[in-house]
PDB file of C-alpha atoms in Angstrom:
ATOM      1  CA  VAL P 175      -8.709  -9.137  -2.335  1.00  0.00           C
ATOM      2  CA  GLU P 176     -11.643  -7.837  -0.479  1.00  0.00           C
ATOM      3  CA  ASP P 177     -10.584  -6.485   3.211  1.00  0.00           C
ATOM      4  CA  PRO P 178      -6.664  -7.747   2.756  1.00  0.00           C
ATOM      5  CA  GLY P 179      -4.982  -9.044   6.549  1.00  0.00           C
ATOM      6  CA  HIS P 180      -1.639  -9.240   7.349  1.00  0.00           C
ATOM      7  CA  VAL P 181      -1.147 -12.472   5.067  1.00  0.00           C
ATOM      8  CA  GLU P 182      -2.989 -11.085   2.229  1.00  0.00           C
ATOM      9  CA  ILE P 183      -0.493  -8.045   2.379  1.00  0.00           C
ATOM     10  CA  LEU P 184       2.529 -10.384   2.742  1.00  0.00           C
ATOM     11  CA  SER P 185       1.440 -12.025  -0.319  1.00  0.00           C
ATOM     12  CA  MET P 186       1.032  -9.478  -2.626  1.00  0.00           C
ATOM     13  CA  LEU P 187       4.495  -7.723  -1.670  1.00  0.00           C
ATOM     14  CA  ALA P 188       5.929 -11.419  -2.104  1.00  0.00           C
ATOM     15  CA  ASP P 189       4.473 -11.443  -5.554  1.00  0.00           C
ATOM     16  CA  LEU P 190       6.154  -7.867  -6.512  1.00  0.00           C
ATOM     17  CA  ASN P 191       9.289  -7.910  -8.671  1.00  0.00           C
ATOM     18  CA  ALA P 192      11.039  -5.509 -10.676  1.00  0.00           C
ATOM     19  CA  THR P 193       9.812  -6.377 -14.027  1.00  0.00           C
ATOM     20  CA  ASP P 194       6.172  -7.270 -14.628  1.00  0.00           C
ATOM     21  CA  ASN P 195       4.521  -6.822 -11.183  1.00  0.00           C
ATOM     22  CA  THR P 196       5.964  -3.424  -9.351  1.00  0.00           C
ATOM     23  CA  PHE P 197       2.937  -2.309  -7.530  1.00  0.00           C
ATOM     24  CA  PHE P 198      -0.298  -2.651  -5.693  1.00  0.00           C
ATOM     25  CA  VAL P 199      -2.715  -0.545  -4.871  1.00  0.00           C
ATOM     26  CA  ILE P 200      -5.697  -1.126  -2.057  1.00  0.00           C
ATOM     27  CA  TYR P 201      -8.495   1.417  -2.020  1.00  0.00           C
ATOM     28  CA  PRO P 202     -12.022   1.105  -1.088  1.00  0.00           C
ATOM     29  CA  GLU P 203     -14.775  -0.952  -2.294  1.00  0.00           C
ATOM     30  CA  ASP P 204     -17.571   1.998  -2.588  1.00  0.00           C
ATOM     31  CA  GLU P 205     -16.497   4.615  -5.004  1.00  0.00           C
ATOM     32  CA  ASP P 206     -17.767   7.478  -3.561  1.00  0.00           C
ATOM     33  CA  ILE P 207     -14.854   7.383  -1.184  1.00  0.00           C
ATOM     34  CA  ASP P 208     -11.359   8.166  -2.224  1.00  0.00           C
ATOM     35  CA  TRP P 209      -9.173   7.308  -0.537  1.00  0.00           C
ATOM     36  CA  SER P 210      -6.023   5.070  -1.820  1.00  0.00           C
ATOM     37  CA  ILE P 211      -2.594   3.642  -0.439  1.00  0.00           C
ATOM     38  CA  SER P 212      -0.259   1.602  -2.817  1.00  0.00           C
ATOM     39  CA  VAL P 213       3.465  -0.139  -2.614  1.00  0.00           C
ATOM     40  CA  HIS P 214       5.903   0.108  -5.134  1.00  0.00           C
ATOM     41  CA  THR P 215       9.014  -1.933  -5.938  1.00  0.00           C
ATOM     42  CA  ARG P 216      12.165   0.977  -5.900  1.00  0.00           C
ATOM     43  CA  PRO P 217      14.207   0.452  -8.625  1.00  0.00           C
ATOM     44  CA  GLY P 218      17.910   1.247  -8.302  1.00  0.00           C
ATOM     45  CA  ALA P 219      20.766  -0.289  -6.180  1.00  0.00           C
ATOM     46  CA  PHE P 220      18.793   0.536  -2.485  1.00  0.00           C
ATOM     47  CA  GLY P 221      15.961  -1.387  -4.091  1.00  0.00           C
ATOM     48  CA  GLY P 222      13.070  -1.763  -1.090  1.00  0.00           C
ATOM     49  CA  TYR P 223       9.744  -0.210  -1.764  1.00  0.00           C
ATOM     50  CA  GLU P 224       7.907   2.915  -1.790  1.00  0.00           C
ATOM     51  CA  ILE P 225       4.855   3.292   0.526  1.00  0.00           C
ATOM     52  CA  GLU P 226       1.789   6.399  -1.082  1.00  0.00           C
ATOM     53  CA  HIS P 227      -1.087   7.123   1.128  1.00  0.00           C
ATOM     54  CA  ARG P 228      -3.627   9.470  -0.638  1.00  0.00           C
ATOM     55  CA  ASP P 229      -6.837  10.596   1.425  1.00  0.00           C
ATOM     56  CA  PRO P 230      -8.589  13.846  -0.433  1.00  0.00           C
ATOM     57  CA  ALA P 231     -10.719  13.738   2.360  1.00  0.00           C
ATOM     58  CA  THR P 232      -8.275  14.573   5.095  1.00  0.00           C
ATOM     59  CA  GLY P 233      -5.531  16.221   2.723  1.00  0.00           C
ATOM     60  CA  GLU P 234      -3.207  13.430   3.705  1.00  0.00           C
ATOM     61  CA  GLN P 235      -0.706  12.448   1.690  1.00  0.00           C
ATOM     62  CA  ALA P 236       2.523  10.827   2.027  1.00  0.00           C
ATOM     63  CA  THR P 237       5.364   8.926   0.948  1.00  0.00           C
ATOM     64  CA  THR P 238       7.551   6.273   3.018  1.00  0.00           C
ATOM     65  CA  VAL P 239      10.203   4.050   2.192  1.00  0.00           C
ATOM     66  CA  GLU P 240      10.461   0.672   3.584  1.00  0.00           C
ATOM     67  CA  ALA P 241      12.270  -2.726   3.013  1.00  0.00           C
ATOM     68  CA  ASP P 242      11.069  -5.064   5.741  1.00  0.00           C
ATOM     69  CA  HIS P 243       7.561  -6.674   4.441  1.00  0.00           C
ATOM     70  CA  ALA P 244       6.581  -7.378   8.111  1.00  0.00           C
ATOM     71  CA  THR P 245       6.796  -3.662   8.879  1.00  0.00           C
ATOM     72  CA  ILE P 246       4.820  -2.517   5.532  1.00  0.00           C
ATOM     73  CA  ALA P 247       2.104  -4.891   6.109  1.00  0.00           C
ATOM     74  CA  THR P 248       1.416  -3.640   9.858  1.00  0.00           C
ATOM     75  CA  HIS P 249       2.396   0.093   8.282  1.00  0.00           C
ATOM     76  CA  VAL P 250      -0.722  -0.440   5.469  1.00  0.00           C
ATOM     77  CA  LEU P 251      -3.238  -1.912   7.984  1.00  0.00           C
ATOM     78  CA  ASP P 252      -1.988   0.895  10.637  1.00  0.00           C
ATOM     79  CA  TRP P 253      -3.020   3.093   7.972  1.00  0.00           C
ATOM     80  CA  LEU P 254      -6.044   1.506   6.641  1.00  0.00           C
ATOM     81  CA  SER P 255      -7.880   1.103  10.236  1.00  0.00           C
ATOM     82  CA  HIS P 256      -7.657   5.175  10.313  1.00  0.00           C
ATOM     83  CA  ARG P 257     -10.428   4.871   7.263  1.00  0.00           C
TER      84      ARG P 257
END
C-alpha cells in the first residue's frame, strides 16, 4: 500500500492472523532510505501485537506491545510522520 493512512493500517491489522499472515512491514519507497516499522501478531495467552521501529539514520530501534487496533494505527502514523 503506497502511503498508507489510518483506514489502510486498520485493514492490514484486521487481515493479520496467527497462522499464515502474522505481520506487515512499512518502509519507504526510496531504496536509499533505510527505516522500517513492522507490526507482528504475538503468540500466546496474552495475544496482541508487537510494533517494531527501526531507523538506522537516527539510531532509533524500539519495540512496543499493544492490543487496540486504533491505538496501533495512530502509533504507526505518528511514527511515520516523523520520517
